[in-house]
Tab-separated table of C-alpha atoms in Angstrom:
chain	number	residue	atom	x	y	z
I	1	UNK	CA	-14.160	6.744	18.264
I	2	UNK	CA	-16.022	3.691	16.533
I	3	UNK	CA	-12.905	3.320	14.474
I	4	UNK	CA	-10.805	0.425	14.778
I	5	UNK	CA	-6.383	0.174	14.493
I	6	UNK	CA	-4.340	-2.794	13.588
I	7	UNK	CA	-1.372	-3.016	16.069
I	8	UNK	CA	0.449	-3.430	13.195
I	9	UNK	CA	-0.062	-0.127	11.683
I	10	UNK	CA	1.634	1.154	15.079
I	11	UNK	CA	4.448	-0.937	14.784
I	12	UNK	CA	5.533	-0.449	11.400
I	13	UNK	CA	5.241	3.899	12.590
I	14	UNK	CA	8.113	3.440	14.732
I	15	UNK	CA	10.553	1.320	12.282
I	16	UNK	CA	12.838	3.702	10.440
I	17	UNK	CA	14.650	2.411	7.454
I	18	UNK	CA	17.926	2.071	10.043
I	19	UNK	CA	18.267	2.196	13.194
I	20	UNK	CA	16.191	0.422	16.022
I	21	UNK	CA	12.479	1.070	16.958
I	22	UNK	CA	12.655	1.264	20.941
I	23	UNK	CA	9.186	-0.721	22.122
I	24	UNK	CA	8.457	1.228	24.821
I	25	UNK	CA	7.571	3.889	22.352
I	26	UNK	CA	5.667	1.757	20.252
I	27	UNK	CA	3.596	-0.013	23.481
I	28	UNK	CA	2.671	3.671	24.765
I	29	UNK	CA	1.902	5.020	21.984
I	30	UNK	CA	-0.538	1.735	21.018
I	31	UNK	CA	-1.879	2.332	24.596
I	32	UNK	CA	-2.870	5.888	23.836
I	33	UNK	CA	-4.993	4.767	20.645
I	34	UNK	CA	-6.691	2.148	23.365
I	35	UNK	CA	-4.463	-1.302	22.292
I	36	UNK	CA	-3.516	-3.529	25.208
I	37	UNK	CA	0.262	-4.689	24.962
I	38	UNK	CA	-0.802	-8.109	24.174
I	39	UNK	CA	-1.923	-7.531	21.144
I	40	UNK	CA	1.120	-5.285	20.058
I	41	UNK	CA	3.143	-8.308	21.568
I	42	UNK	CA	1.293	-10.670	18.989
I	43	UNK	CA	2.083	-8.304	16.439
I	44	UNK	CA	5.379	-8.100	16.785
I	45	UNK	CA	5.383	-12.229	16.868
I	46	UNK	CA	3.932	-12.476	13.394
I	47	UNK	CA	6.266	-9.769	12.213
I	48	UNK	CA	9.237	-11.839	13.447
I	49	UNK	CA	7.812	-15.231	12.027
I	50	UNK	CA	7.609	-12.966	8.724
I	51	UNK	CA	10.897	-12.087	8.349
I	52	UNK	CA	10.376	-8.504	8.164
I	53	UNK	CA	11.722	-7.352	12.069
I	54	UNK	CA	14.167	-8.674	14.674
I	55	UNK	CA	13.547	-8.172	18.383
I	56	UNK	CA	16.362	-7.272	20.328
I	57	UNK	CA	15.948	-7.251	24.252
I	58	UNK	CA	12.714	-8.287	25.853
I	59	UNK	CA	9.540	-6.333	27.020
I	60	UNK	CA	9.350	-2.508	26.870
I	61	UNK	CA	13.541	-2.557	27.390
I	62	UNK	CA	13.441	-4.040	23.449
I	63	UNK	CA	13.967	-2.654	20.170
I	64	UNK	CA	12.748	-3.602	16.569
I	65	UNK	CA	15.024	-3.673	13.874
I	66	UNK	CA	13.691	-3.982	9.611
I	67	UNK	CA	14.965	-7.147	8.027
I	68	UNK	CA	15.979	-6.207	4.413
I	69	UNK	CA	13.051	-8.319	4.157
I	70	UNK	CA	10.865	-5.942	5.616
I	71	UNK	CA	12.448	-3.057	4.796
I	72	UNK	CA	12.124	-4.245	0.936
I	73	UNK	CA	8.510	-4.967	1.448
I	74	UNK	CA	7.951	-1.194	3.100
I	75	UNK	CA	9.588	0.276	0.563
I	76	UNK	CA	6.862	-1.273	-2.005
I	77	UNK	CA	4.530	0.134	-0.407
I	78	UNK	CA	6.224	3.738	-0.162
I	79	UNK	CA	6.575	3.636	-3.532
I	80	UNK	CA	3.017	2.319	-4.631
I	81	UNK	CA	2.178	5.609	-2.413
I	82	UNK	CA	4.224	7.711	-4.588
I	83	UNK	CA	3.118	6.716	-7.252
I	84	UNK	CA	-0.700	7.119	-6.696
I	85	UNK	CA	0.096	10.774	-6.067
I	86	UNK	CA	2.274	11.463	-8.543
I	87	UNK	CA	-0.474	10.286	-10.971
I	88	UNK	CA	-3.296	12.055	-9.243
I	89	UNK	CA	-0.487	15.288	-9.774
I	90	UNK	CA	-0.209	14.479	-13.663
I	91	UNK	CA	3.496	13.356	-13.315
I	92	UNK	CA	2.603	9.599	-14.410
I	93	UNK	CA	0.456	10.039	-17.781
I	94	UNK	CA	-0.436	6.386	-19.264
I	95	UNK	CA	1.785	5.562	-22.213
I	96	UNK	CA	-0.841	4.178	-23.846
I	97	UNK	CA	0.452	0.515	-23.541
I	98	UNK	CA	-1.052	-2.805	-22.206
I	99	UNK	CA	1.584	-5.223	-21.208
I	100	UNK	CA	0.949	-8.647	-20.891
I	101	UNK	CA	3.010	-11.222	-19.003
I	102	UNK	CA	2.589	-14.569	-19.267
I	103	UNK	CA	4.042	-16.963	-16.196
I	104	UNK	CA	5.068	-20.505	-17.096
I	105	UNK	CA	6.439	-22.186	-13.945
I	106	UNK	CA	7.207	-26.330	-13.765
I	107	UNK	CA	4.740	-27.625	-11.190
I	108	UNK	CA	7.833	-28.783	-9.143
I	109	UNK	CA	8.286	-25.181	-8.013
I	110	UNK	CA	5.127	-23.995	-7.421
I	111	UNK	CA	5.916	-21.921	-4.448
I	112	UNK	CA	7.673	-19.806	-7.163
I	113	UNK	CA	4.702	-19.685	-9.778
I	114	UNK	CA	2.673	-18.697	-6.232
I	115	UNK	CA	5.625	-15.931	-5.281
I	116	UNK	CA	5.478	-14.195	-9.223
I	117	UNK	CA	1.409	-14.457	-9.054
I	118	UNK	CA	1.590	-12.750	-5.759
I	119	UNK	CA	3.712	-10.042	-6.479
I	120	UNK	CA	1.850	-9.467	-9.760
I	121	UNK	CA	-1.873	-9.246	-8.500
I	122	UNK	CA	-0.117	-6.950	-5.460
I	123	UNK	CA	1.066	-4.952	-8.051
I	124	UNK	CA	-2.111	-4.748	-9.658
I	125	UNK	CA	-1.993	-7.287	-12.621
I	126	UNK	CA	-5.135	-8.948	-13.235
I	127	UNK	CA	-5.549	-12.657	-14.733
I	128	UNK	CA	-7.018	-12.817	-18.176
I	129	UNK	CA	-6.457	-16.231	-18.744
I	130	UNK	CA	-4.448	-19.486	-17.352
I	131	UNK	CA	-0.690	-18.054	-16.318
I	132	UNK	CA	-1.327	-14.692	-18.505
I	133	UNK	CA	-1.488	-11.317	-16.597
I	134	UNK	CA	-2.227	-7.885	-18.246
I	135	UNK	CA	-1.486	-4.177	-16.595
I	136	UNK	CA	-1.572	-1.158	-18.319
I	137	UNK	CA	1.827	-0.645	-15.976
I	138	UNK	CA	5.330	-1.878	-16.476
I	139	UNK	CA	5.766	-4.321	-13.648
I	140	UNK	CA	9.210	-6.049	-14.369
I	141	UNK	CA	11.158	-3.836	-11.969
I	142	UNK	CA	8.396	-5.557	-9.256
I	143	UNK	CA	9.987	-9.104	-9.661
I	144	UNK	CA	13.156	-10.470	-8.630
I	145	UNK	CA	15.473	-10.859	-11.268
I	146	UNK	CA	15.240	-14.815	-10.862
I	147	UNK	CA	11.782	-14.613	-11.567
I	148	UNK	CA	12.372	-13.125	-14.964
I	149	UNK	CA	13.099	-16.690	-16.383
I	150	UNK	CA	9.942	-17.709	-16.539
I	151	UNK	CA	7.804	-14.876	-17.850
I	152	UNK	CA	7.258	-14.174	-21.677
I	153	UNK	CA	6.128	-10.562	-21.762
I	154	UNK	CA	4.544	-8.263	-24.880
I	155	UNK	CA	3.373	-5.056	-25.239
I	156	UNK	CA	0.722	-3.683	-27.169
I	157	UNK	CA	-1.635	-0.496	-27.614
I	158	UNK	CA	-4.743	-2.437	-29.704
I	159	UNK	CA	-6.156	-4.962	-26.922
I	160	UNK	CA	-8.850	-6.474	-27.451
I	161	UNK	CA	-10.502	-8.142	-24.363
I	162	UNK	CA	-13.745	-10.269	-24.931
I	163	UNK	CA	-14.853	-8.313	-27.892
I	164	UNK	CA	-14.276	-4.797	-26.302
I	165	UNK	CA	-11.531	-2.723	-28.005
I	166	UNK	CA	-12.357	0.566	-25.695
I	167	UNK	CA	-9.385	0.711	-23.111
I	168	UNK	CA	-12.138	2.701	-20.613
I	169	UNK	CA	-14.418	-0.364	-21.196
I	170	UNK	CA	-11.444	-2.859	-20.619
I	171	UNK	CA	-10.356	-0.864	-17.109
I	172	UNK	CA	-13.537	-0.792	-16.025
I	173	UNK	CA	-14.693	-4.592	-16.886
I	174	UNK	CA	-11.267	-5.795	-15.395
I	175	UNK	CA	-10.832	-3.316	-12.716
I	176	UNK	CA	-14.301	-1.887	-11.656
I	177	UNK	CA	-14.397	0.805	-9.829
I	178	UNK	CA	-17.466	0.570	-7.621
I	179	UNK	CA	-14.982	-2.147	-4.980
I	180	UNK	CA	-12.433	0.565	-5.165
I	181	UNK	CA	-15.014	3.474	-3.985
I	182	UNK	CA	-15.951	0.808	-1.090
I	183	UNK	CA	-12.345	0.222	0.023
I	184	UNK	CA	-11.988	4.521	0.393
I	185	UNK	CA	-14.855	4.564	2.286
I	186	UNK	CA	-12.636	4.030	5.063
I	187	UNK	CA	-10.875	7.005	4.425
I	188	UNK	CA	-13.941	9.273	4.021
I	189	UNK	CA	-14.961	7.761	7.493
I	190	UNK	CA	-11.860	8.152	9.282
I	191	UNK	CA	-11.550	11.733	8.063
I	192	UNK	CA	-15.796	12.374	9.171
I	193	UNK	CA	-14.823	10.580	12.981
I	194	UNK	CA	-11.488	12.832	13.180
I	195	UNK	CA	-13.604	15.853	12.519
I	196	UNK	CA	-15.512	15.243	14.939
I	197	UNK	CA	-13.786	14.449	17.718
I	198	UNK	CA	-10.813	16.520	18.536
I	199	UNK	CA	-9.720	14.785	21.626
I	200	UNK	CA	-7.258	12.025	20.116
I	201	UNK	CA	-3.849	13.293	20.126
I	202	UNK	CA	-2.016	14.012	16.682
I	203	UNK	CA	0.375	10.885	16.782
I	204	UNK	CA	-2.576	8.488	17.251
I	205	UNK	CA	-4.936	11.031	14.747
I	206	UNK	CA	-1.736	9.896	12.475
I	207	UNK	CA	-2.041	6.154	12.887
I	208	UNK	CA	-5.711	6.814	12.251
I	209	UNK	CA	-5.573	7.841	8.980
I	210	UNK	CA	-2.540	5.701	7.650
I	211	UNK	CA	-4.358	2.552	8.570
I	212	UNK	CA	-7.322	3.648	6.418
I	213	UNK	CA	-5.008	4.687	3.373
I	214	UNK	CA	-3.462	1.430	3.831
I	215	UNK	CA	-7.056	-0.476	3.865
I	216	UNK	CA	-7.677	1.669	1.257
I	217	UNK	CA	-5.016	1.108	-1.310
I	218	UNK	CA	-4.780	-2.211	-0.632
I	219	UNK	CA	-7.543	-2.334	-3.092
I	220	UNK	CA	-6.510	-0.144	-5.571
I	221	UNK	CA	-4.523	-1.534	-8.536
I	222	UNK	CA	-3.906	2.244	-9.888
I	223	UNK	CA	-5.179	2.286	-12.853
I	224	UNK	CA	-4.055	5.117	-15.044
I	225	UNK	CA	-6.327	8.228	-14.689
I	226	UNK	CA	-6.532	8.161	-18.858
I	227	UNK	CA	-8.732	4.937	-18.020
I	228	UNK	CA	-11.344	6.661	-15.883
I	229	UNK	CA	-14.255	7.956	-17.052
I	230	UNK	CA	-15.034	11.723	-15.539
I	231	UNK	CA	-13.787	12.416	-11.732
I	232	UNK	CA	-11.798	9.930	-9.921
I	233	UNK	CA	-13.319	9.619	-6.572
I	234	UNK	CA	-9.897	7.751	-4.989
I	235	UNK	CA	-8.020	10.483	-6.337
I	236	UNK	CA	-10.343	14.013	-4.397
I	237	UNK	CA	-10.313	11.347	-1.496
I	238	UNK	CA	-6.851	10.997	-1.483
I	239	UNK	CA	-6.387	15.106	-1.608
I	240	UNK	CA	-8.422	15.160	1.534
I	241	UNK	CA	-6.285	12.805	2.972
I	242	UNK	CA	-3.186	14.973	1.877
I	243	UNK	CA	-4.655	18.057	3.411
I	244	UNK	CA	-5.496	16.530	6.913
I	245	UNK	CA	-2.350	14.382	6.852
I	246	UNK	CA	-0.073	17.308	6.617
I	247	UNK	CA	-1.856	19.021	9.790
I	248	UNK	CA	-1.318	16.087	11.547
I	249	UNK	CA	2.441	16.001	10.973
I	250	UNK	CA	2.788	19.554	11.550
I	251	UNK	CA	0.918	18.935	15.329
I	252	UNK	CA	3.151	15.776	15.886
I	253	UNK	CA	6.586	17.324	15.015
I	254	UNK	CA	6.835	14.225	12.429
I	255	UNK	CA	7.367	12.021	15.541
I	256	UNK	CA	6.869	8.747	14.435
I	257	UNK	CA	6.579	7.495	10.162
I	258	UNK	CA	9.924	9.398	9.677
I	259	UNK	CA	10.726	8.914	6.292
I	260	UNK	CA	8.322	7.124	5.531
I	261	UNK	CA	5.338	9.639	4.458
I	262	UNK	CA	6.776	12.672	2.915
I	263	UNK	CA	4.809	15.930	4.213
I	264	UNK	CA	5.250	17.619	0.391
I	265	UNK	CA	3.343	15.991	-1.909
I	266	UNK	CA	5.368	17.085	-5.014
I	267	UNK	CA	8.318	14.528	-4.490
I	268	UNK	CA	5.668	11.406	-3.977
């Protein structure tokens, strides 16, 4: 296959919310998708200098262990996944609301003004002008309560950005959607090689397509489906995914992202 995996994606496969991730599983199985252990090993450094994992034991005898650090981090993105389907499912209609949150940090802590910024444009907040962020999401429960200091927040359903009072117009000229239908491209190609070429075993077929949900999304501020105009592309891409996903599982016996990609789609 012409596709490529980050060791990464394997890593984070293994780590269950608690308990230990033994590395000989996670080396073999990186083997089987055509990784080398030194780049798993390098992987595993950066996750360590992160915060996220301890190592306990050396070599394939090791285990990997989630900081709360990590595990916090993982479970932002397990919920950012639950959310995207439980909007493609109807469960998250827009309120109707734009909030706006404005950040006013003392230059003397920057590395906090750099922290909320992060977490906000992760979250899919988008600048609108010096230290002011808009979402058409509620995004407090994203930042640490210490962060809550220095944000002035307001809420409003008549926004008008730049002259433009349409809130289709406003998504699409602060989120456009033709960089989001690039980023699921590599879903659409994962699932076209996979097809294709039914020798790669269902674990690694697994790894295959989380990586390219994960490329994908990483893109994808989820904007409310009320904002789109006609079909969603991410969201019939995302229903492939679903579909192949859950065959996958089913072939693997759920042996590796245990709890961490729910087979029904219903409770995401």
């Amino acid at each position: 296959m012409k596709l490529q995996l980050s060791p990464r994606t394997v890593i984070e496969a293994f780590l269950p919310f608690e308990g230990e991730a033994p590395l000989a599983d996670i080396y073999d199985t990186a083997n089987l998708a055509g990784i080398a252990d030194q780049p798993v090993r390098l992987a595993v450094r950066r996750l360590i200098v992160a915060g996220d994992i301890t190592q306990h034991g050396r070599g394939r005898a090791g285990t990997l262990i989630l900081t709360s650090a990590g595990r916090q981090r993982l479970e932002f993105d397990r919920q950012s996944l639950a959310f995207a389907f439980a909007q493609d499912a109807g469960h998250a209609p827009w309120d109707g609301q734009w909030r706006m949150i404005a950040v006013s940090v003392p230059e003397r802590e920057r590395s906090i003004r750099d922290s909320i910024r992060r977490i906000l444009v992760d979250a899919g907040a988008v600048t609108v002008s010096t230290g002011l962020y808009l979402s058409p999401h509620e995004l407090l429960e994203s930042l640490p309560p210490q962060a809550h200091t220095y944000l002035t927040m307001a809420t409003t359903a008549n926004l008008n950005y730049q002259g433009t009072t349409d809130p289709i117009e406003i998504a699409e000229a602060l989120w456009p959607a033709g960089p989001i239908f690039d980023a699921y491209s590599a879903i659409s190609e994962t699932l076209h090689d996979l097809s294709i070429d039914t020798s790669v075993v269902a674990p690694v077929r697994q790894l295959y397509l989380a990586d390219a949900l994960e490329r994908a999304m990483r893109h994808d501020p989820l904007v409310p489906l009320e904002l789109r105009n006609g079909t969603w592309l991410p969201r019939a891409i995302r229903a492939e995914w679903v579909e192949q996903w859950e065959s996958e599982w089913k072939a693997s016996e759920g042996a590796i992202f245990q709890g961490w990609w729910p087979t029904d789609t219903q409770n995401m």
